Amino acid sequence: MLVSIVLGALLVVTSIGWMVTAYKLYSTNELLLGREVAMRGEDASAGNLRNTVTALEQQVAQLREANASLVQNRIPDLNPLSFDAIVPIGERYLKSISFTRTGTEQKKRFGYLAVLQNDRQRGIAPDVTIILFDALGVQVGMAKLAQDDTSLEAENPELNAGESRSYYGQIKLTRDRDPAYFHVEVQ
C-alpha cells in the first residue's frame, strides 16, 4: 500500500509538472506570436510611412512650383536667383549678371558682377538698378550700379560706343531674409 501511495503521489507531482510546463509553453508561444505580429505590423507601417513621405514630398514640390509661379506672375520680369552662375540678360546695354553669396551664416552678404556693353554709336550713361526678392515676392534688397563699382579705372562715367565694362559690389539687404528672385531695371 505504501508503494501505491508513493506511486500515486509521483503521478500527481508528474501531472502537476506536466500542466505547469504546458502552461509555460503556451504563454511563451503566445508571447512569440505577439512579437512576430508586432514586427510585421511595424514593417507594414514602415512601408506605409515611406509611401506617405513620398506623396508628401511630391505635394511640397508642386506647392513650391505653384508659389514660384504666383510670385513670378505678380512681379513682371522676375528671374530666379542662382549663385555663382552667369545669367545672360541682354536688355539694352546690360549683357549679363552673376550673384555670389559671401559672409557667414549669421552675417550673409550678397554680391553681384554685372557686365555692360555699349553696342550703340554714341556714349550712354549707365543707369542700372538690381532688386532682390525673397521666395514670397517681398523686396529684401537693392543696389544701383555706381561709378565706384567699375572694374576699370574709368575717368568717364559714360559707357563709350563699343566699350564693355564690368561693375561689382554688395547688395544691401533691407530685410533679414534670403533672396530667391531678382529683377533688373535698365534705364
Coordinates of N, CA and C in Angstrom, one line a residue:
M1 N 0.8 -1.2 0.0 CA 0.0 0.0 0.0 C 0.9 1.3 0.0
L2 N 1.9 1.2 0.7 CA 2.9 2.3 0.7 C 3.4 2.6 -0.7
V3 N 3.7 1.5 -1.4 CA 4.2 1.7 -2.8 C 3.1 2.4 -3.6
S4 N 1.8 2.0 -3.5 CA 0.8 2.6 -4.3 C 0.6 4.1 -3.9
I5 N 0.8 4.4 -2.6 CA 0.7 5.8 -2.2 C 1.8 6.6 -2.8
V6 N 3.0 6.1 -2.8 CA 4.2 6.8 -3.3 C 4.0 6.9 -4.8
L7 N 3.6 5.8 -5.5 CA 3.3 5.9 -7.0 C 2.2 6.9 -7.3
G8 N 1.2 7.0 -6.5 CA 0.1 7.9 -6.7 C 0.6 9.4 -6.5
A9 N 1.4 9.6 -5.5 CA 1.9 10.9 -5.2 C 2.9 11.3 -6.4
L10 N 3.7 10.4 -6.9 CA 4.6 10.7 -8.0 C 3.7 11.0 -9.3
L11 N 2.6 10.3 -9.5 CA 1.8 10.6 -10.6 C 1.1 12.0 -10.5
V12 N 0.7 12.4 -9.3 CA 0.1 13.7 -9.1 C 1.2 14.8 -9.3
V13 N 2.4 14.6 -8.8 CA 3.5 15.6 -9.0 C 3.9 15.6 -10.5
T14 N 3.9 14.5 -11.2 CA 4.3 14.5 -12.6 C 3.2 15.2 -13.4
S15 N 1.9 15.0 -13.0 CA 0.8 15.6 -13.7 C 0.8 17.1 -13.5
I16 N 1.1 17.5 -12.3 CA 1.2 19.0 -12.0 C 2.4 19.6 -12.8
G17 N 3.5 18.9 -12.8 CA 4.7 19.4 -13.5 C 4.4 19.5 -15.0
W18 N 3.6 18.5 -15.5 CA 3.3 18.5 -17.0 C 2.4 19.7 -17.3
M19 N 1.4 20.0 -16.4 CA 0.5 21.0 -16.6 C 1.2 22.4 -16.5
V20 N 2.1 22.5 -15.6 CA 2.9 23.8 -15.5 C 3.7 24.0 -16.7
T21 N 4.4 23.0 -17.2 CA 5.2 23.0 -18.4 C 4.3 23.4 -19.6
A22 N 3.2 22.8 -19.7 CA 2.3 23.1 -20.8 C 1.8 24.5 -20.8
Y23 N 1.5 25.0 -19.6 CA 1.1 26.4 -19.5 C 2.2 27.3 -19.9
K24 N 3.4 27.1 -19.4 CA 4.6 27.9 -19.7 C 4.9 27.9 -21.3
L25 N 4.8 26.7 -21.9 CA 5.0 26.6 -23.3 C 3.9 27.4 -24.1
Y26 N 2.7 27.3 -23.6 CA 1.6 28.1 -24.2 C 1.8 29.6 -24.1
S27 N 2.2 30.1 -22.9 CA 2.4 31.5 -22.8 C 3.6 32.0 -23.5
T28 N 4.6 31.2 -23.6 CA 5.8 31.6 -24.4 C 5.5 31.6 -25.9
N29 N 4.7 30.7 -26.4 CA 4.3 30.7 -27.7 C 3.4 31.9 -28.1
E30 N 2.5 32.3 -27.2 CA 1.7 33.4 -27.3 C 2.6 34.7 -27.4
L31 N 3.5 34.8 -26.5 CA 4.4 35.9 -26.5 C 5.2 36.1 -27.8
L32 N 5.7 34.9 -28.3 CA 6.5 35.0 -29.5 C 5.6 35.4 -30.7
L33 N 4.4 34.8 -30.8 CA 3.5 35.2 -31.8 C 3.1 36.7 -31.8
G34 N 2.9 37.2 -30.6 CA 2.6 38.6 -30.4 C 3.7 39.5 -30.9
R35 N 4.9 39.1 -30.6 CA 6.1 39.9 -31.1 C 6.2 39.8 -32.6
E36 N 5.9 38.6 -33.2 CA 6.0 38.5 -34.6 C 5.0 39.3 -35.3
V37 N 3.8 39.3 -34.8 CA 2.7 40.1 -35.4 C 3.1 41.6 -35.2
A38 N 3.6 42.0 -34.1 CA 4.0 43.4 -33.9 C 5.1 43.8 -34.9
M39 N 6.1 42.9 -35.2 CA 7.1 43.2 -36.1 C 6.6 43.3 -37.5
R40 N 5.6 42.4 -37.9 CA 5.0 42.5 -39.2 C 4.2 43.8 -39.3
G41 N 3.6 44.2 -38.3 CA 2.9 45.5 -38.3 C 3.8 46.7 -38.4
E42 N 5.0 46.6 -37.8 CA 5.9 47.7 -37.9 C 6.5 47.7 -39.4
D43 N 6.7 46.5 -40.0 CA 7.2 46.5 -41.3 C 6.1 47.1 -42.3
A44 N 4.9 46.8 -42.0 CA 3.8 47.3 -42.8 C 3.7 48.8 -42.6
S45 N 3.8 49.3 -41.4 CA 3.6 50.7 -41.1 C 4.9 51.4 -41.7
A46 N 6.0 50.8 -41.7 CA 7.2 51.5 -42.3 C 7.0 51.7 -43.8
G47 N 6.5 50.7 -44.4 CA 6.2 50.8 -45.8 C 5.2 51.9 -46.1
N48 N 4.1 51.9 -45.3 CA 3.1 53.0 -45.4 C 3.8 54.4 -45.2
L49 N 4.7 54.4 -44.2 CA 5.3 55.7 -43.9 C 6.2 56.2 -45.1
R50 N 6.9 55.2 -45.7 CA 7.7 55.6 -46.9 C 6.8 56.1 -48.0
N51 N 5.6 55.4 -48.2 CA 4.7 55.9 -49.3 C 4.1 57.3 -49.0
T52 N 3.8 57.5 -47.7 CA 3.3 58.8 -47.2 C 4.3 59.9 -47.4
V53 N 5.6 59.6 -47.1 CA 6.7 60.6 -47.2 C 6.9 60.9 -48.7
T54 N 6.8 59.9 -49.6 CA 7.0 60.2 -51.0 C 5.9 61.0 -51.5
A55 N 4.6 60.7 -51.1 CA 3.5 61.5 -51.5 C 3.6 63.0 -51.0
L56 N 4.0 63.1 -49.8 CA 4.2 64.5 -49.2 C 5.3 65.3 -49.9
E57 N 6.4 64.6 -50.3 CA 7.4 65.3 -51.0 C 7.0 65.8 -52.3
Q58 N 6.1 65.0 -53.0 CA 5.6 65.4 -54.3 C 4.7 66.6 -54.1
Q59 N 3.8 66.6 -53.1 CA 3.0 67.7 -52.8 C 3.8 69.0 -52.5
V60 N 4.8 68.9 -51.7 CA 5.7 70.0 -51.4 C 6.3 70.6 -52.7
A61 N 6.8 69.7 -53.6 CA 7.3 70.2 -54.8 C 6.3 70.9 -55.7
Q62 N 5.1 70.4 -55.7 CA 4.0 71.0 -56.5 C 3.7 72.4 -55.9
L63 N 3.6 72.4 -54.6 CA 3.3 73.7 -53.9 C 4.4 74.8 -54.1
R64 N 5.7 74.3 -54.1 CA 6.8 75.2 -54.4 C 6.7 75.8 -55.8
E65 N 6.4 74.9 -56.8 CA 6.2 75.3 -58.2 C 5.0 76.3 -58.3
A66 N 3.9 76.0 -57.6 CA 2.8 76.9 -57.7 C 3.1 78.3 -57.0
N67 N 3.9 78.3 -55.9 CA 4.3 79.5 -55.3 C 5.2 80.3 -56.2
A68 N 6.1 79.6 -56.8 CA 7.1 80.3 -57.7 C 6.3 81.0 -58.9
S69 N 5.3 80.2 -59.4 CA 4.5 80.7 -60.5 C 3.7 82.0 -60.1
L70 N 3.1 81.9 -58.9 CA 2.4 83.1 -58.4 C 3.3 84.3 -58.2
V71 N 4.4 84.1 -57.6 CA 5.4 85.2 -57.3 C 5.8 85.8 -58.6
Q72 N 6.2 84.9 -59.6 CA 6.7 85.4 -60.9 C 5.6 86.2 -61.7
N73 N 4.3 85.7 -61.5 CA 3.3 86.4 -62.2 C 2.9 87.7 -61.6
R74 N 3.2 87.9 -60.3 CA 2.8 89.1 -59.6 C 3.8 90.2 -59.9
I75 N 5.1 89.9 -60.1 CA 6.1 90.9 -60.4 C 6.6 90.6 -61.8
P76 N 6.4 91.5 -62.8 CA 6.9 91.2 -64.1 C 8.4 91.1 -64.2
D77 N 8.9 90.3 -65.1 CA 10.3 90.2 -65.4 C 11.1 89.7 -64.2
L78 N 10.6 88.9 -63.4 CA 11.3 88.4 -62.2 C 12.1 87.1 -62.6
N79 N 13.3 87.0 -62.2 CA 14.2 85.9 -62.6 C 14.6 85.1 -61.3
P80 N 14.6 83.8 -61.4 CA 15.1 83.0 -60.2 C 16.6 83.4 -60.0
L81 N 16.9 83.5 -58.7 CA 18.3 83.8 -58.4 C 19.1 82.6 -58.2
S82 N 20.2 82.5 -58.9 CA 21.2 81.4 -58.7 C 22.6 82.0 -58.5
F83 N 23.3 81.4 -57.5 CA 24.6 81.9 -57.1 C 25.7 81.3 -58.0
D84 N 26.7 82.1 -58.2 CA 27.9 81.7 -58.9 C 27.6 81.1 -60.3
A85 N 26.6 81.7 -60.9 CA 26.3 81.4 -62.3 C 26.1 82.6 -63.1
I86 N 26.6 82.7 -64.3 CA 26.4 83.9 -65.2 C 25.0 83.8 -65.8
V87 N 24.2 84.8 -65.6 CA 22.8 84.9 -66.1 C 22.8 85.9 -67.3
P88 N 22.6 85.4 -68.5 CA 22.6 86.4 -69.6 C 21.3 87.2 -69.5
I89 N 21.4 88.5 -69.6 CA 20.2 89.4 -69.5 C 19.9 89.9 -70.9
G90 N 20.8 90.6 -71.6 CA 20.6 91.1 -72.9 C 19.5 92.2 -73.0
E91 N 19.4 93.0 -72.0 CA 18.4 94.1 -72.0 C 19.2 95.4 -72.2
R92 N 19.0 96.0 -73.3 CA 19.7 97.2 -73.7 C 21.2 97.0 -73.7
Y93 N 21.9 97.6 -72.8 CA 23.4 97.5 -72.7 C 23.8 96.6 -71.6
L94 N 22.9 96.0 -70.8 CA 23.3 95.1 -69.7 C 23.4 93.7 -70.4
K95 N 24.6 93.2 -70.4 CA 24.9 91.9 -71.1 C 24.6 90.7 -70.2
S96 N 25.2 90.7 -69.0 CA 25.0 89.6 -68.1 C 25.2 90.0 -66.7
I97 N 24.8 89.1 -65.7 CA 24.9 89.4 -64.3 C 25.1 88.1 -63.6
S98 N 25.9 88.1 -62.5 CA 26.1 86.9 -61.7 C 26.1 87.4 -60.2
F99 N 25.6 86.5 -59.4 CA 25.5 86.8 -57.9 C 26.3 85.8 -57.1
T100 N 26.9 86.3 -56.0 CA 27.7 85.5 -55.1 C 27.3 85.7 -53.7
R101 N 27.2 84.6 -52.9 CA 26.9 84.7 -51.5 C 28.2 84.6 -50.8
T102 N 28.4 85.6 -49.9 CA 29.7 85.7 -49.1 C 29.3 85.9 -47.6
G103 N 30.2 86.0 -46.8 CA 30.0 86.3 -45.3 C 29.8 85.0 -44.6
T104 N 29.2 85.1 -43.4 CA 28.9 83.9 -42.6 C 27.4 83.6 -42.5
E105 N 27.0 82.6 -41.8 CA 25.6 82.2 -41.7 C 24.8 83.3 -41.0
Q106 N 25.5 83.9 -40.0 CA 24.8 85.0 -39.2 C 24.8 86.3 -40.0
K107 N 25.9 86.6 -40.7 CA 26.0 87.9 -41.5 C 26.2 87.6 -42.9
K108 N 25.1 87.3 -43.6 CA 25.2 86.9 -45.0 C 25.3 88.2 -45.8
R109 N 26.1 88.1 -46.9 CA 26.3 89.2 -47.8 C 26.1 88.6 -49.2
F110 N 25.6 89.5 -50.1 CA 25.3 89.1 -51.4 C 25.9 90.1 -52.4
G111 N 26.8 89.6 -53.2 CA 27.5 90.4 -54.2 C 27.0 90.2 -55.6
Y112 N 27.3 91.1 -56.5 CA 26.9 91.0 -57.9 C 28.1 91.4 -58.8
L113 N 28.1 90.9 -60.0 CA 29.1 91.3 -61.0 C 28.2 91.4 -62.3
A114 N 28.1 92.7 -62.8 CA 27.3 93.0 -63.9 C 28.2 93.4 -65.1
V115 N 28.0 92.9 -66.2 CA 28.8 93.2 -67.4 C 27.9 94.1 -68.3
L116 N 28.4 95.3 -68.7 CA 27.7 96.2 -69.5 C 28.5 96.3 -70.9
Q117 N 27.8 96.4 -71.9 CA 28.4 96.6 -73.2 C 27.6 97.5 -74.1
N118 N 28.2 98.6 -74.6 CA 27.5 99.5 -75.4 C 27.8 99.2 -76.9
D119 N 26.7 98.7 -77.6 CA 26.8 98.4 -79.0 C 26.3 99.5 -79.9
R120 N 25.9 100.6 -79.2 CA 25.4 101.8 -80.0 C 26.6 102.6 -80.5
Q121 N 26.2 103.6 -81.3 CA 27.1 104.5 -82.0 C 27.6 105.7 -81.1
R122 N 26.8 105.9 -80.0 CA 27.2 107.0 -79.1 C 27.2 106.6 -77.7
G123 N 27.9 107.4 -76.8 CA 28.0 107.0 -75.4 C 26.7 107.1 -74.7
I124 N 26.6 106.3 -73.6 CA 25.4 106.3 -72.8 C 25.9 106.3 -71.3
A125 N 25.0 106.9 -70.5 CA 25.3 106.9 -69.0 C 24.6 105.7 -68.4
P126 N 25.3 104.8 -67.9 CA 24.7 103.6 -67.4 C 23.8 103.9 -66.2
D127 N 22.6 103.3 -66.2 CA 21.6 103.5 -65.1 C 21.0 102.2 -64.9
V128 N 21.5 101.4 -63.9 CA 21.0 100.0 -63.7 C 20.7 99.8 -62.2
T129 N 19.6 99.3 -61.9 CA 19.2 99.0 -60.5 C 18.9 97.5 -60.4
I130 N 19.4 96.9 -59.4 CA 19.2 95.5 -59.1 C 18.4 95.4 -57.9
I131 N 17.3 94.6 -58.0 CA 16.3 94.5 -56.8 C 16.2 93.0 -56.5
L132 N 16.4 92.6 -55.2 CA 16.3 91.2 -54.8 C 14.9 91.0 -54.1
F133 N 14.3 89.8 -54.3 CA 13.1 89.5 -53.6 C 13.2 88.1 -53.0
D134 N 12.5 87.9 -51.9 CA 12.5 86.6 -51.2 C 11.5 85.6 -51.9
A135 N 11.3 84.4 -51.4 CA 10.5 83.4 -52.0 C 9.0 83.8 -52.1
L136 N 8.6 84.8 -51.3 CA 7.2 85.2 -51.3 C 7.0 86.4 -52.2
G137 N 8.1 87.0 -52.7 CA 8.0 88.1 -53.6 C 8.1 89.5 -52.9
V138 N 8.6 89.4 -51.6 CA 8.8 90.6 -50.9 C 10.2 91.1 -51.2
Q139 N 10.3 92.4 -51.4 CA 11.6 93.0 -51.7 C 12.5 93.0 -50.5
V140 N 13.7 92.4 -50.6 CA 14.7 92.3 -49.5 C 16.0 93.0 -49.7
G141 N 16.2 93.6 -50.9 CA 17.5 94.3 -51.0 C 17.5 95.0 -52.4
M142 N 18.4 96.0 -52.5 CA 18.5 96.7 -53.7 C 19.9 97.3 -53.9
A143 N 20.4 97.4 -55.1 CA 21.7 98.1 -55.4 C 21.6 98.8 -56.7
K144 N 22.3 99.9 -56.8 CA 22.3 100.7 -58.0 C 23.8 100.8 -58.4
L145 N 24.0 100.4 -59.7 CA 25.4 100.5 -60.2 C 25.9 101.9 -60.1
A146 N 27.2 102.0 -59.6 CA 27.8 103.3 -59.4 C 29.1 103.3 -60.1
Q147 N 29.6 104.5 -60.3 CA 30.9 104.7 -60.9 C 32.0 104.1 -60.1
D148 N 31.9 104.0 -58.8 CA 32.9 103.5 -57.9 C 33.0 101.9 -58.0
D149 N 32.0 101.3 -58.6 CA 31.9 99.9 -58.7 C 32.5 99.3 -59.9
T150 N 33.1 100.1 -60.8 CA 33.7 99.5 -62.0 C 35.0 98.8 -61.8
S151 N 35.2 97.8 -62.6 CA 36.5 97.1 -62.5 C 37.6 97.8 -63.2
L152 N 37.3 98.8 -64.0 CA 38.3 99.7 -64.6 C 38.4 101.0 -63.9
E153 N 39.5 101.6 -64.1 CA 39.7 103.0 -63.6 C 39.2 104.0 -64.7
A154 N 37.9 104.0 -64.9 CA 37.3 104.8 -65.9 C 37.2 106.3 -65.5
E155 N 37.7 107.2 -66.3 CA 37.7 108.6 -66.0 C 36.3 109.1 -66.3
N156 N 35.7 108.5 -67.3 CA 34.4 109.0 -67.8 C 33.3 108.1 -67.3
P157 N 32.2 108.6 -66.6 CA 31.1 107.8 -66.1 C 30.3 107.2 -67.3
E158 N 30.4 107.8 -68.5 CA 29.7 107.3 -69.6 C 30.3 106.0 -70.2
L159 N 29.5 105.2 -70.8 CA 29.9 104.0 -71.5 C 30.1 104.3 -72.9
N160 N 31.3 104.4 -73.4 CA 31.5 104.9 -74.8 C 31.1 103.9 -75.8
A161 N 30.9 104.3 -77.0 CA 30.5 103.4 -78.1 C 31.5 102.2 -78.3
G162 N 31.0 101.0 -78.3 CA 31.8 99.8 -78.4 C 32.5 99.4 -77.1
E163 N 32.3 100.1 -76.0 CA 33.0 99.8 -74.8 C 32.3 98.7 -74.0
S164 N 33.0 97.9 -73.3 CA 32.5 96.9 -72.4 C 33.1 97.2 -71.0
R165 N 32.3 97.1 -70.0 CA 32.8 97.4 -68.6 C 32.0 96.5 -67.6
S166 N 32.7 96.1 -66.6 CA 32.1 95.3 -65.5 C 32.0 96.1 -64.2
Y167 N 30.9 95.9 -63.6 CA 30.6 96.5 -62.3 C 30.4 95.5 -61.2
Y168 N 30.9 95.7 -60.0 CA 30.8 94.7 -59.0 C 30.5 95.5 -57.7
G169 N 29.8 94.8 -56.7 CA 29.5 95.4 -55.5 C 28.7 94.5 -54.6
Q170 N 28.3 95.1 -53.4 CA 27.5 94.3 -52.5 C 26.0 94.9 -52.6
I171 N 25.1 94.0 -52.4 CA 23.7 94.4 -52.4 C 23.3 94.5 -50.9
K172 N 22.8 95.7 -50.5 CA 22.4 95.9 -49.1 C 21.0 95.3 -48.9
L173 N 20.9 94.5 -47.9 CA 19.6 93.8 -47.6 C 18.9 94.7 -46.7
T174 N 17.6 94.9 -47.0 CA 16.7 95.7 -46.1 C 15.9 94.8 -45.1
R175 N 15.9 93.5 -45.4 CA 15.2 92.6 -44.5 C 16.2 91.4 -44.3
D176 N 16.0 90.7 -43.2 CA 16.9 89.6 -42.9 C 16.3 88.3 -43.5
R177 N 16.2 88.2 -44.8 CA 15.6 87.0 -45.5 C 16.5 86.7 -46.7
D178 N 16.6 85.4 -47.0 CA 17.4 85.0 -48.2 C 16.7 85.4 -49.5
P179 N 17.4 86.0 -50.4 CA 16.8 86.3 -51.7 C 16.6 85.0 -52.5
A180 N 15.5 85.0 -53.3 CA 15.2 83.9 -54.2 C 15.0 84.3 -55.6
Y181 N 14.7 85.6 -55.8 CA 14.5 86.1 -57.2 C 15.2 87.5 -57.3
F182 N 15.4 87.9 -58.6 CA 16.0 89.3 -58.8 C 15.3 89.9 -60.0
H183 N 15.3 91.2 -60.0 CA 14.8 92.0 -61.1 C 15.8 93.1 -61.4
V184 N 16.0 93.3 -62.7 CA 16.9 94.3 -63.1 C 16.2 95.4 -63.9
E185 N 16.4 96.7 -63.5 CA 15.8 97.8 -64.2 C 16.9 98.5 -64.9
V186 N 16.8 98.6 -66.3 CA 17.8 99.3 -67.1 C 17.2 100.5 -67.7
Q187 N 17.7 101.7 -67.4 CA 17.1 102.9 -67.9 C 17.9 103.4 -69.1

